[in-house]
Coordinates of N, CA and C in Angstrom, one line a residue:
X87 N 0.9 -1.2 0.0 CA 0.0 0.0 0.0 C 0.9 1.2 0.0
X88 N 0.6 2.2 -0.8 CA 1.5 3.3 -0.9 C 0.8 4.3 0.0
X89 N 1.9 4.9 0.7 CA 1.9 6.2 1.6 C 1.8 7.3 1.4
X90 N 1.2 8.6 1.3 CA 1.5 9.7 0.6 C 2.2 10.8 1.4
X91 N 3.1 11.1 1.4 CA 4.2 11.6 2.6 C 3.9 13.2 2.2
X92 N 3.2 13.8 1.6 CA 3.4 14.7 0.5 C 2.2 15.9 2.2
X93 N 2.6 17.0 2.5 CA 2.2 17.5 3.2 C 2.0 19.2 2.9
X94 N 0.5 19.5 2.9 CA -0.4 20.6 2.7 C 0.8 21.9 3.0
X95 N 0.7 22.8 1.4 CA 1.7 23.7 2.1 C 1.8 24.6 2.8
X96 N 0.2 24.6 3.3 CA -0.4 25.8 4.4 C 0.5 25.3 5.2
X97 N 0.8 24.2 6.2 CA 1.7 23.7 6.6 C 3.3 24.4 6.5
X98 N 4.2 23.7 5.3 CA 5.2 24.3 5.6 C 5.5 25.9 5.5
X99 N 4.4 26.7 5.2 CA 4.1 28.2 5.6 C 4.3 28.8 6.4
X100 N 3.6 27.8 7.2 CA 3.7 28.0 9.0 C 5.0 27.7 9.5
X101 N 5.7 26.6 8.9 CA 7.1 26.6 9.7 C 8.1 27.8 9.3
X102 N 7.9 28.3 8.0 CA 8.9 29.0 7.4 C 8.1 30.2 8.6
X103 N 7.2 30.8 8.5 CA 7.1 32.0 9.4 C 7.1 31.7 10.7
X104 N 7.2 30.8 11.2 CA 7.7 30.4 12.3 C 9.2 30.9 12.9
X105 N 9.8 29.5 12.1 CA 11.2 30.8 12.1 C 11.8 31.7 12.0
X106 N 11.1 32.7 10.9 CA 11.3 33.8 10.7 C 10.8 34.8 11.5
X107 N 9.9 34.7 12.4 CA 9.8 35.1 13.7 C 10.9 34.8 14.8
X108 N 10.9 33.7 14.6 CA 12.2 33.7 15.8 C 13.2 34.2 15.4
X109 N 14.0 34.0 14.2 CA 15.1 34.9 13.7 C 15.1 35.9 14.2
X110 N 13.9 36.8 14.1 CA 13.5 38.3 14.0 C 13.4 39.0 15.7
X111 N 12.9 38.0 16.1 CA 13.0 37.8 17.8 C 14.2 38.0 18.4
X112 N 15.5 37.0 17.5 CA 16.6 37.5 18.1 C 18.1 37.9 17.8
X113 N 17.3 38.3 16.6 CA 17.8 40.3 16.2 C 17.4 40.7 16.9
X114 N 16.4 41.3 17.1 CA 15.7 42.1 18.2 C 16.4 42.3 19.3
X115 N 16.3 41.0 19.8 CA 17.3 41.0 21.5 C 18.5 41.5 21.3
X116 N 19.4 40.9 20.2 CA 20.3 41.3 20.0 C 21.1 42.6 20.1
X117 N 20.0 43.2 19.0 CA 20.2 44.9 18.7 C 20.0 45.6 20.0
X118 N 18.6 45.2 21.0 CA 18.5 46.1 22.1 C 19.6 45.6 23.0
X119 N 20.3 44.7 23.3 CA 21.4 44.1 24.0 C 22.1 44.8 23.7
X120 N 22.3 45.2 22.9 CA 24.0 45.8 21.9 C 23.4 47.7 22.2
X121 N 22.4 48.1 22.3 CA 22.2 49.5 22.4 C 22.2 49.6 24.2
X122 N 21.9 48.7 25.1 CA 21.9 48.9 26.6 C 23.2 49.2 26.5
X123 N 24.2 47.6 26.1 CA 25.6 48.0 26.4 C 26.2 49.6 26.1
X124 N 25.6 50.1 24.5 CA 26.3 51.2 24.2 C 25.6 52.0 25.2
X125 N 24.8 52.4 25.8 CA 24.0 53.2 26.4 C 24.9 53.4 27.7
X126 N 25.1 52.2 28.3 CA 25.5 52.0 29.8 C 27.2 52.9 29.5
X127 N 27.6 52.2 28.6 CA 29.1 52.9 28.3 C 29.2 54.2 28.0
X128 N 28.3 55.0 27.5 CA 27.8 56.5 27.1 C 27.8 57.0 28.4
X129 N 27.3 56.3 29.7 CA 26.8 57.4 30.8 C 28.1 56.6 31.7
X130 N 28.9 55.7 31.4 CA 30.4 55.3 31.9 C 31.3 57.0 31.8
X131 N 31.2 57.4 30.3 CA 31.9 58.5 30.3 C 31.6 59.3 30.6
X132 N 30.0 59.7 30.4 CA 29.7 61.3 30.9 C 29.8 61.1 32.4
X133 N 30.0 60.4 33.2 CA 30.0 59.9 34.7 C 31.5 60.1 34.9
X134 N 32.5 59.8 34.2 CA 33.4 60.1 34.7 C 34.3 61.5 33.9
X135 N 33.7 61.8 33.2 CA 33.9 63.6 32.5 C 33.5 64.4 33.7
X136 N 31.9 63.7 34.2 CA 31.6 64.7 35.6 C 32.5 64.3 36.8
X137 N 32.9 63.5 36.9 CA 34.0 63.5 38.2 C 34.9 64.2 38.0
X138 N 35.7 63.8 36.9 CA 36.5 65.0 36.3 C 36.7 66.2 36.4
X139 N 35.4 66.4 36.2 CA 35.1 68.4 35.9 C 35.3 69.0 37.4
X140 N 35.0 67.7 38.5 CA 34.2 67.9 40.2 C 35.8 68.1 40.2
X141 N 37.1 67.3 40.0 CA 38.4 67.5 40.6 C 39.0 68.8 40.7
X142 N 39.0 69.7 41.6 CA 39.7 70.7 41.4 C 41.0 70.6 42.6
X143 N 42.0 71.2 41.8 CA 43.1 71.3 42.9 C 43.2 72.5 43.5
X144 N 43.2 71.9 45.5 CA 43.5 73.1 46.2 C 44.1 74.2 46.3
X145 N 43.4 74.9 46.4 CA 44.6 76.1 47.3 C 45.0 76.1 48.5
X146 N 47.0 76.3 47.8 CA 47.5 75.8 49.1 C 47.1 76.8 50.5
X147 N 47.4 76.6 51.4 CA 46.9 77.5 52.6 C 47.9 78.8 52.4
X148 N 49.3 78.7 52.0 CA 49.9 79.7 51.7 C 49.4 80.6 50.9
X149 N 48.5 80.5 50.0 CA 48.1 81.1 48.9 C 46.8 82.2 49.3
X150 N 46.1 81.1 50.2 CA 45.0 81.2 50.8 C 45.5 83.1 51.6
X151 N 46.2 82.5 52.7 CA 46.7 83.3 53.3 C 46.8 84.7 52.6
X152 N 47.8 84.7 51.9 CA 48.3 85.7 51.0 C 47.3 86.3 50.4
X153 N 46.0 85.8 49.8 CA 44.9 86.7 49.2 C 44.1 87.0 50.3
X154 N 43.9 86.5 51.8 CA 43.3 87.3 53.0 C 44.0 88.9 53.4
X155 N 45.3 88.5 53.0 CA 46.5 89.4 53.4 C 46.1 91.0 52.6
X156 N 46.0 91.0 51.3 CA 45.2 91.6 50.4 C 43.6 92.2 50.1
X157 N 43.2 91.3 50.9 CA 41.4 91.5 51.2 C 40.6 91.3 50.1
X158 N 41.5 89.6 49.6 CA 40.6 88.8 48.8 C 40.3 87.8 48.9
X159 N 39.1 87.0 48.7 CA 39.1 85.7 49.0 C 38.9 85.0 47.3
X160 N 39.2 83.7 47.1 CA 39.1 83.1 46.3 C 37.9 82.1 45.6
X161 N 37.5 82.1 44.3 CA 36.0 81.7 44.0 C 36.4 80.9 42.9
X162 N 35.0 80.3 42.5 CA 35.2 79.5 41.2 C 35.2 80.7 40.5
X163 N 34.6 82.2 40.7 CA 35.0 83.5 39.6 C 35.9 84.1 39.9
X164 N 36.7 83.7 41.2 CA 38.2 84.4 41.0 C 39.0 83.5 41.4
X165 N 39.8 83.2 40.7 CA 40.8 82.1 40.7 C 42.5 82.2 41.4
X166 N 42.9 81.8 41.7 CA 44.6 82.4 41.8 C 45.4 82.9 40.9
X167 N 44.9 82.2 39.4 CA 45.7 83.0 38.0 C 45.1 84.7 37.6
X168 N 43.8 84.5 38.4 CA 43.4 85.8 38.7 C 43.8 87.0 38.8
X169 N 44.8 86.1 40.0 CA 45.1 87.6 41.3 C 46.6 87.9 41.5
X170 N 47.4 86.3 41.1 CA 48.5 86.5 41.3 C 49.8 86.2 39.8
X171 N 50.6 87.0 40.6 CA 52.1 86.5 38.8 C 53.3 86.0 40.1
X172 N 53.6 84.8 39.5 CA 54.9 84.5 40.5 C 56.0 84.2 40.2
X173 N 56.7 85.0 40.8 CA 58.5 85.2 40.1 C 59.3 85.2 41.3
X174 N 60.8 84.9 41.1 CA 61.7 84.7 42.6 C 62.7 85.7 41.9
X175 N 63.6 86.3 42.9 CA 64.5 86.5 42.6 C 66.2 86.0 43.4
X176 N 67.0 85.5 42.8 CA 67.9 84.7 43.2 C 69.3 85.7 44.3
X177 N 70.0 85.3 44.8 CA 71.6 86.4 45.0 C 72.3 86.7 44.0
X178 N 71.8 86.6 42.8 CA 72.6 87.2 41.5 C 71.8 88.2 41.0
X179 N 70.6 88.2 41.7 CA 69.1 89.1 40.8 C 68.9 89.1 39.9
X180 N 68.6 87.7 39.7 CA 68.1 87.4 38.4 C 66.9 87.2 38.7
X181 N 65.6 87.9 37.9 CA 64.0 87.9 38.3 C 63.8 86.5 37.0
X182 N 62.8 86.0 37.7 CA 62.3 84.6 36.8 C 60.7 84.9 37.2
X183 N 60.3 84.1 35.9 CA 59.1 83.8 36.8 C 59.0 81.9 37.1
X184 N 58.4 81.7 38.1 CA 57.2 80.6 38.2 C 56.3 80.1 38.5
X185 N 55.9 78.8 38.7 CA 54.6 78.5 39.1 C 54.9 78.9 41.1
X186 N 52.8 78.4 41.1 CA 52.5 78.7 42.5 C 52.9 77.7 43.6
X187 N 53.2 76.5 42.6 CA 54.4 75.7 43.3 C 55.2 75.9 44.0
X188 N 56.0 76.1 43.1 CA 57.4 76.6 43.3 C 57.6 77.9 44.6
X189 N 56.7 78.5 44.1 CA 56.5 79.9 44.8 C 56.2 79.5 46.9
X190 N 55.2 78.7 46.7 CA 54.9 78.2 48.2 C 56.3 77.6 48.5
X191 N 56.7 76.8 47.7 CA 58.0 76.1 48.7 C 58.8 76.9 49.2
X192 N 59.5 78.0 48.0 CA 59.7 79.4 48.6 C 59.9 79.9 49.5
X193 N 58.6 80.4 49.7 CA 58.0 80.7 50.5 C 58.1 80.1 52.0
X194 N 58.1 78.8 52.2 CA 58.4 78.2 53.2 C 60.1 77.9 54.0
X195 N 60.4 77.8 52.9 CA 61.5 77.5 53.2 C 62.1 79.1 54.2
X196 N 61.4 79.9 53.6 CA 61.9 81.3 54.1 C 61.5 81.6 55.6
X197 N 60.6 80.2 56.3 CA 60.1 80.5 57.7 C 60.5 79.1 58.4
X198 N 62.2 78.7 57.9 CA 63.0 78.2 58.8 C 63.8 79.0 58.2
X199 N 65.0 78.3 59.8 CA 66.3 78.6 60.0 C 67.6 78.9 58.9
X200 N 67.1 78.2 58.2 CA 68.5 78.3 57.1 C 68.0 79.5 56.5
X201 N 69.3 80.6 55.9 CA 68.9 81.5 54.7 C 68.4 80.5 53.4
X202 N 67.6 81.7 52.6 CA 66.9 81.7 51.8 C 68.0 81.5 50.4
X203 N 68.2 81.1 49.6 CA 68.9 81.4 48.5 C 68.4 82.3 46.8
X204 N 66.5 82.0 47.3 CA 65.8 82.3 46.3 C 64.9 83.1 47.0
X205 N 64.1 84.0 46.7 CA 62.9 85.0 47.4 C 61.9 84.7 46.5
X206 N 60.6 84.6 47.2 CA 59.5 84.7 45.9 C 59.1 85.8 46.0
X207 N 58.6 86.3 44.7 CA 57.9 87.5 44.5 C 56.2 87.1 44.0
X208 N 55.4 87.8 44.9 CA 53.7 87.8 44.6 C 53.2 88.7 43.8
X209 N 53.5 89.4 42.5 CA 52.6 89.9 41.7 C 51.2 90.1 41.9
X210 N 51.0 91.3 42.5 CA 49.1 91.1 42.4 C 48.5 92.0 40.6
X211 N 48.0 91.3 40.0 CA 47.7 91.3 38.9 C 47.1 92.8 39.3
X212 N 47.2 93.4 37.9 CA 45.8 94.9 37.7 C 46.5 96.1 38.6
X213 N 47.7 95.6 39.6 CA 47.8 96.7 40.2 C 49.2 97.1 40.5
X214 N 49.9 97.9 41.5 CA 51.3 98.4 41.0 C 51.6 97.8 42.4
X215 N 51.1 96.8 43.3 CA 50.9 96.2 44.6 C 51.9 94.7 44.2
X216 N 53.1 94.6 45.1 CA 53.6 93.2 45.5 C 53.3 93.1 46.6
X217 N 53.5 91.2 46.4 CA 54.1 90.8 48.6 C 55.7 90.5 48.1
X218 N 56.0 90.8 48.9 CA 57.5 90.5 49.1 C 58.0 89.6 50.9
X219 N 58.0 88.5 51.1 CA 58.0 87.6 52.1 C 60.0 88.1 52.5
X220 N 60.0 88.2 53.6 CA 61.6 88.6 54.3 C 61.6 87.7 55.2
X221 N 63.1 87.5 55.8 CA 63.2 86.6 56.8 C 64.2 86.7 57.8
X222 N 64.2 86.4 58.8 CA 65.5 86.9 60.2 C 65.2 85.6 61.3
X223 N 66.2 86.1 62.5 CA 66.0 85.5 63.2 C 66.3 85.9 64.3
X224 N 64.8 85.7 65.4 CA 64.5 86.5 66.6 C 64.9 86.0 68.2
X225 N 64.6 85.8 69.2 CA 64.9 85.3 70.6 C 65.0 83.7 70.6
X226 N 63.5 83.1 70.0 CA 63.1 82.3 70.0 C 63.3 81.0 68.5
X227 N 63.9 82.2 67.9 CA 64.2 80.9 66.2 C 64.0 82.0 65.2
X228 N 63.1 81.8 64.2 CA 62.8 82.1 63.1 C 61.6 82.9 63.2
X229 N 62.3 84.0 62.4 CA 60.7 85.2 62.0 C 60.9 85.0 60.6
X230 N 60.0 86.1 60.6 CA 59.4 86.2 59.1 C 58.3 87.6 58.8
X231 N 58.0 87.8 57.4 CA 56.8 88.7 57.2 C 56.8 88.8 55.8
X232 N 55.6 89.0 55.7 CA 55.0 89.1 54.5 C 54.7 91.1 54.2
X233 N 54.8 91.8 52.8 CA 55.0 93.3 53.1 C 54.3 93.3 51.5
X234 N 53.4 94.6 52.0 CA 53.2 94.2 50.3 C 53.2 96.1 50.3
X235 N 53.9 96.1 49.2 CA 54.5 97.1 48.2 C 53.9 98.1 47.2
X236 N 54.0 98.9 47.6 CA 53.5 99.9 46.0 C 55.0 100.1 45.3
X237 N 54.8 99.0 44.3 CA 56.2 99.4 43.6 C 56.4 100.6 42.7
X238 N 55.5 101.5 42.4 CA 55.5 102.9 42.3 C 56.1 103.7 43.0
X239 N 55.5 103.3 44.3 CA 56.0 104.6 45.4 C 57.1 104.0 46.1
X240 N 57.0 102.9 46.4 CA 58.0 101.9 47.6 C 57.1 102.1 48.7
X241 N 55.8 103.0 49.2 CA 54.9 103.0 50.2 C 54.6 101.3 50.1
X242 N 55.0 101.1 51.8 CA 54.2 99.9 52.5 C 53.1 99.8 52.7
X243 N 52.1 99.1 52.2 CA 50.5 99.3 52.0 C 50.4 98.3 53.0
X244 N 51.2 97.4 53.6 CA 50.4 96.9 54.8 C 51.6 95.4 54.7
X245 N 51.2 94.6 56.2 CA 52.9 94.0 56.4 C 52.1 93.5 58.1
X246 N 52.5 92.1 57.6 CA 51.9 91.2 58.6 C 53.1 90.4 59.6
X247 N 53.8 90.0 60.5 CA 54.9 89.5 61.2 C 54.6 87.9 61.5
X248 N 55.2 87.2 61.5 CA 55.1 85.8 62.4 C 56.1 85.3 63.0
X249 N 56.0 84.2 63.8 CA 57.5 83.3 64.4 C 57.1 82.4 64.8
X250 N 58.4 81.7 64.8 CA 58.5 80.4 65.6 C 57.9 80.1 66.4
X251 N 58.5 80.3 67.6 CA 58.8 80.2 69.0 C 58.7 81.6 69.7
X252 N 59.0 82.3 69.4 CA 58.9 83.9 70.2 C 58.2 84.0 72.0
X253 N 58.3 84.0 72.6 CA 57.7 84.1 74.2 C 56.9 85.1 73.8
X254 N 55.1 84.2 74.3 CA 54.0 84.9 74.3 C 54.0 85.9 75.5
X255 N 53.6 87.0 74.9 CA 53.3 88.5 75.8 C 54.5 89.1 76.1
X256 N 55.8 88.4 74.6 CA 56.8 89.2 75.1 C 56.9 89.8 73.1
X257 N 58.0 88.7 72.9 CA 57.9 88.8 71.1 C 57.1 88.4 70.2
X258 N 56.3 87.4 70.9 CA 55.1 87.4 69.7 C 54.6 88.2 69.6
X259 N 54.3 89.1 70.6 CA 53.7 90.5 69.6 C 53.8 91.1 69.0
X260 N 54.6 90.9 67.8 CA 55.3 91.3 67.0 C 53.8 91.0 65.5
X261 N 53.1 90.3 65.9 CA 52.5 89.8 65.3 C 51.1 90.9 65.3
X262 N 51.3 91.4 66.5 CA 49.9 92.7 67.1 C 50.1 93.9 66.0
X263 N 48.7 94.3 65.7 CA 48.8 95.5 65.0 C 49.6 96.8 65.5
X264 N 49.5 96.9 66.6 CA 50.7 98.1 67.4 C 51.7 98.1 67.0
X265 N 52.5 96.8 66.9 CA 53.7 96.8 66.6 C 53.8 97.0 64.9
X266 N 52.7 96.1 63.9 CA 53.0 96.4 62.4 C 52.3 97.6 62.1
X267 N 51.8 98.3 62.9 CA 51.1 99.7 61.9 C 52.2 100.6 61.8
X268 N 52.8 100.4 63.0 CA 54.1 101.4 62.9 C 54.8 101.4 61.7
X269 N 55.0 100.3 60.6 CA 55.9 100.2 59.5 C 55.0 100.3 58.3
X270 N 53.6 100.7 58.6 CA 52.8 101.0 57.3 C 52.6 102.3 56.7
X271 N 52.6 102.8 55.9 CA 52.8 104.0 55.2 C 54.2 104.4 54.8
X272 N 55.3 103.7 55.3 CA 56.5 104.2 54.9 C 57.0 104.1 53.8
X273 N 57.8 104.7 53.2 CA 58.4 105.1 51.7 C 59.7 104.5 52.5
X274 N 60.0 102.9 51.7 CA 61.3 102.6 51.9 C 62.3 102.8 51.1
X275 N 63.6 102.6 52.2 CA 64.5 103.4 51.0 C 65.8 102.1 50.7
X276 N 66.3 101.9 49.4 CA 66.4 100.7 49.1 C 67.9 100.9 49.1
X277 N 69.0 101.4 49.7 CA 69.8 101.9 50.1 C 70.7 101.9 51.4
X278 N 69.5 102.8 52.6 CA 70.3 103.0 53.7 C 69.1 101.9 54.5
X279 N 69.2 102.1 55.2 CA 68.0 101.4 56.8 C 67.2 102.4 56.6
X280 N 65.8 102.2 56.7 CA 64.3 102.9 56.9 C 63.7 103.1 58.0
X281 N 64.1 102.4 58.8 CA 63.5 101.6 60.3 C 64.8 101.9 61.1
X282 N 64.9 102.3 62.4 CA 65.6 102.5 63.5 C 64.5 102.2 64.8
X283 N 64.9 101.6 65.8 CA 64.4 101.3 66.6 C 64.9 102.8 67.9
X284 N 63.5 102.6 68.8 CA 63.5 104.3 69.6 C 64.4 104.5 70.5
X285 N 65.1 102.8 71.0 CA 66.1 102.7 71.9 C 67.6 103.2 71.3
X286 N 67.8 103.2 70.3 CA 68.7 103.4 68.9 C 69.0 105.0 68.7
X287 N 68.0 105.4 69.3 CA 67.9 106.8 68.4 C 68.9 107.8 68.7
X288 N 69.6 107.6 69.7 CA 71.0 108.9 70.3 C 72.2 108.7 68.9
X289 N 72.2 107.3 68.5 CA 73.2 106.9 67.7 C 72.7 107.0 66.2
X290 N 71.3 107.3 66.0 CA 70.8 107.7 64.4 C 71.5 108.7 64.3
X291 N 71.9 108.4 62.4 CA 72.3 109.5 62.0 C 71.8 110.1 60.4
X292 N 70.6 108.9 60.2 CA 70.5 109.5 59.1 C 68.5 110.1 59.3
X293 N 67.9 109.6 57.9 CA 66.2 110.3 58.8 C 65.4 109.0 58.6
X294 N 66.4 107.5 59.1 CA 65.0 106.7 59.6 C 64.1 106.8 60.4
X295 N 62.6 106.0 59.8 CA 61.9 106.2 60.4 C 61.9 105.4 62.0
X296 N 61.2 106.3 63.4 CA 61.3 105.4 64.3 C 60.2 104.3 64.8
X297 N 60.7 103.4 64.8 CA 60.1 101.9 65.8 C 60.1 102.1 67.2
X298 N 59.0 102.2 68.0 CA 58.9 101.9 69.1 C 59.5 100.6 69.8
X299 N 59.2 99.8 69.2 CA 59.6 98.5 69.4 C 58.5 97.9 70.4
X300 N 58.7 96.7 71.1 CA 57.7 95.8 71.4 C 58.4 95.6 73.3
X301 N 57.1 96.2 73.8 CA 57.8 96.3 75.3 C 58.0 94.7 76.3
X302 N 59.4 94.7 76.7 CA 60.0 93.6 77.3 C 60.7 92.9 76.2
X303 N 60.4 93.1 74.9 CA 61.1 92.2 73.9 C 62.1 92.8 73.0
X304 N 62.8 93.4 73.8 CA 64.5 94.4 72.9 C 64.9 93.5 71.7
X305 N 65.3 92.3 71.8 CA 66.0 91.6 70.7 C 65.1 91.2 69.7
X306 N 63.8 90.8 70.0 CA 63.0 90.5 69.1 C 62.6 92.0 68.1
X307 N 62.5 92.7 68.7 CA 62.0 94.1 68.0 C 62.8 94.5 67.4
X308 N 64.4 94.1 67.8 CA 65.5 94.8 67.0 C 65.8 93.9 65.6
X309 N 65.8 92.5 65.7 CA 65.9 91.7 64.5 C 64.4 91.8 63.9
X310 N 63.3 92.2 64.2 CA 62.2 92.7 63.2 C 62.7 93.8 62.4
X311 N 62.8 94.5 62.8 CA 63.2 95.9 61.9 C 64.5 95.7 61.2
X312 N 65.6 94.8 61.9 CA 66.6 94.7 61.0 C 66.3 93.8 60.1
X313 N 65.4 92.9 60.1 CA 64.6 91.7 58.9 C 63.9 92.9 57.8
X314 N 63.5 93.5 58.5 CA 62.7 94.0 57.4 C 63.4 95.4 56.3
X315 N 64.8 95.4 57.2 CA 65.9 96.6 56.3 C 66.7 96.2 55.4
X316 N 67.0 94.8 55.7 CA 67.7 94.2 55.0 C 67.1 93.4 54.3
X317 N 65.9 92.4 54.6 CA 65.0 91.6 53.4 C 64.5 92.5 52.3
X318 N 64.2 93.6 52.2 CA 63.4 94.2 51.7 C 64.5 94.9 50.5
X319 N 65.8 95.3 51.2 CA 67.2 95.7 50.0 C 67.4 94.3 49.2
X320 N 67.0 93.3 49.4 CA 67.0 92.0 48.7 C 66.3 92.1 47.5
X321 N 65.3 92.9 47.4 CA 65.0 93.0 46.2 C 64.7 94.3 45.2
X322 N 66.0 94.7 46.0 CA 66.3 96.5 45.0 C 66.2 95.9 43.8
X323 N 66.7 95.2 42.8 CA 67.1 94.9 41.8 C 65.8 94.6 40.9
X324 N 64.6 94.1 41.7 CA 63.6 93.9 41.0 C 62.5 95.7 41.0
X325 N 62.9 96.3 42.4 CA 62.2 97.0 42.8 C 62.3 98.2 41.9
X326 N 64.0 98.2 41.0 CA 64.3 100.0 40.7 C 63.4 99.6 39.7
X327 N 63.1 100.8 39.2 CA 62.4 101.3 37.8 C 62.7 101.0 36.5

C-alpha cells in the first residue's frame, strides 16, 4: 500500500514563518542588547567627564593666606591666576618667573632657620601692589613677614609679622597690630636702613623712620626691623624702575 508523505503547504508556511519570527525575535534581542551595552558605556563616560570636571586642585593655605592678606578671597569667579604672577628672585638678581608651586615652597622654606637662596615675588595682577616675604632671626628661632609694596612709590601698604617660637606676651607680639602699623605708610629706601628702633635713636644719624619696638622684647623688636631693612634691600634689583 502506498503512503502519501506529501504534506499541505499551508503547513510548511507555517514553519517558514515560524522561524522567521524567531530569527527576528533575536535580532531584536540582540540589537537592544547591543544599544543597553552602548548606552551603559555612554553614561560610563559622561560619569566620569563629571568626576573629572568635580576634581579641582586646592589652594595651598599659603596662597589662601596671601589673598586674606590683600582683602581677597578666592572663587570659582576668582581664581589664583586671577590675582596673582609668580616670580623669585635669586643672589645674583636674576628675576624669573614661576609656578604657584614653586613659589609656596619658597615661600616656606623662608620660615626656617636656614637663609633663603631664592625669594619669591607675589605679583598682584591689575595693580602696581607686590608681597614681598623677608626673613631673620628673633629670641626664640625664626621670624618672618609678608610686606606688600606699592612698587610705584615703595609705600608699604600693609605687612603682617610671624615666628616660631617667640615668648607669648613678650615677642610674639610682634604679630599685634601696634607693633606692624608702625611700618605702614612708609616710603622705603632701598639703600640705607628705613626703620631705627627708639632705643637706637642717640646713635641715628640718618632720617629713619622710628620703631617703638615691642615692650620687654628688645632683641625680638630689634631683628624685626633689622629683617625687614635688609629683606626688603634684597629686592632693590627687581624694585628699581
Amino acid at each position: 500500500m502506498h503512503v502519501n508523505n506529501f504534506r499541505p503547504i499551508e503547513d510548511n508556511n507555517d514553519k517558514l514563518r515560524h522561524m522567521r519570527t524567531k530569527i527576528i525575535m533575536l535580532l531584536l534581542g540582540f540589537l537592544l542588547l547591543n544599544c543597553k551595552d552602548q548606552t551603559s558605556a555612554i553614561k560610563q563616560i559622561d560619569n566620569t567627564s563629571v568626576t573629572q570636571e568635580k576634581v579641582i586642585t586646592p589652594i595651598p593655605s599659603v596662597i589662601n593666606d596671601l589673598g586674606e592678606f590683600i582683602g581677597i578671597a578666592f572663587s570659582d569667579s576668582l581664581t589664583v591666576d586671577d590675582v596673582f604672577n609668580f616670580k623669585k628672585i635669586d643672589l645674583n638678581n636674576v628675576v624669573t618667573s614661576i609656578d604657584m608651586t614653586q613659589s609656596v615652597l619658597l615661600y616656606k622654606k623662608m620660615t626656617k632657620r636656614e637663609k633663603a637662596s631664592s625669594f619669591p615675588i607675589f605679583e598682584v595682577k591689575n595693580t602696581n601692589n607686590v608681597i614681598l616675604p623677608v626673613q631673620g632671626l628673633g629670641f626664640g628661632g625664626p621670624i618672618w613677614a609678608i610686606v606688600l609694596l606699592d612698587t610705584n612709590t615703595l609705600e608699604i601698604k600693609n605687612i603682617a609679622f610671624n615666628h616660631f617660637a617667640e615668648s607669648d606676651g613678650y615677642g610674639a607680639a610682634m604679630t599685634h597690630s601696634t607693633f606692624e602699623d608702625e611700618f605702614i605708610g612708609t616710603v622705603i629706601n632701598l639703600e640705607d636702613d628705613t626703620f631705627m628702633m627708639q632705643k637706637n635713636l642717640d646713635s641715628r644719624i640718618d632720617d629713619g623712620v622710628i620703631i617703638d619696638g615691642i615692650s620687654g622684647a628688645t632683641m625680638t623688636s630689634a631683628a624685626a626691623i633689622q629683617m625687614v631693612n635688609e629683606g626688603l634691600k634684597r629686592y632693590k634689583e627687581y624694585l628699581r624702575p
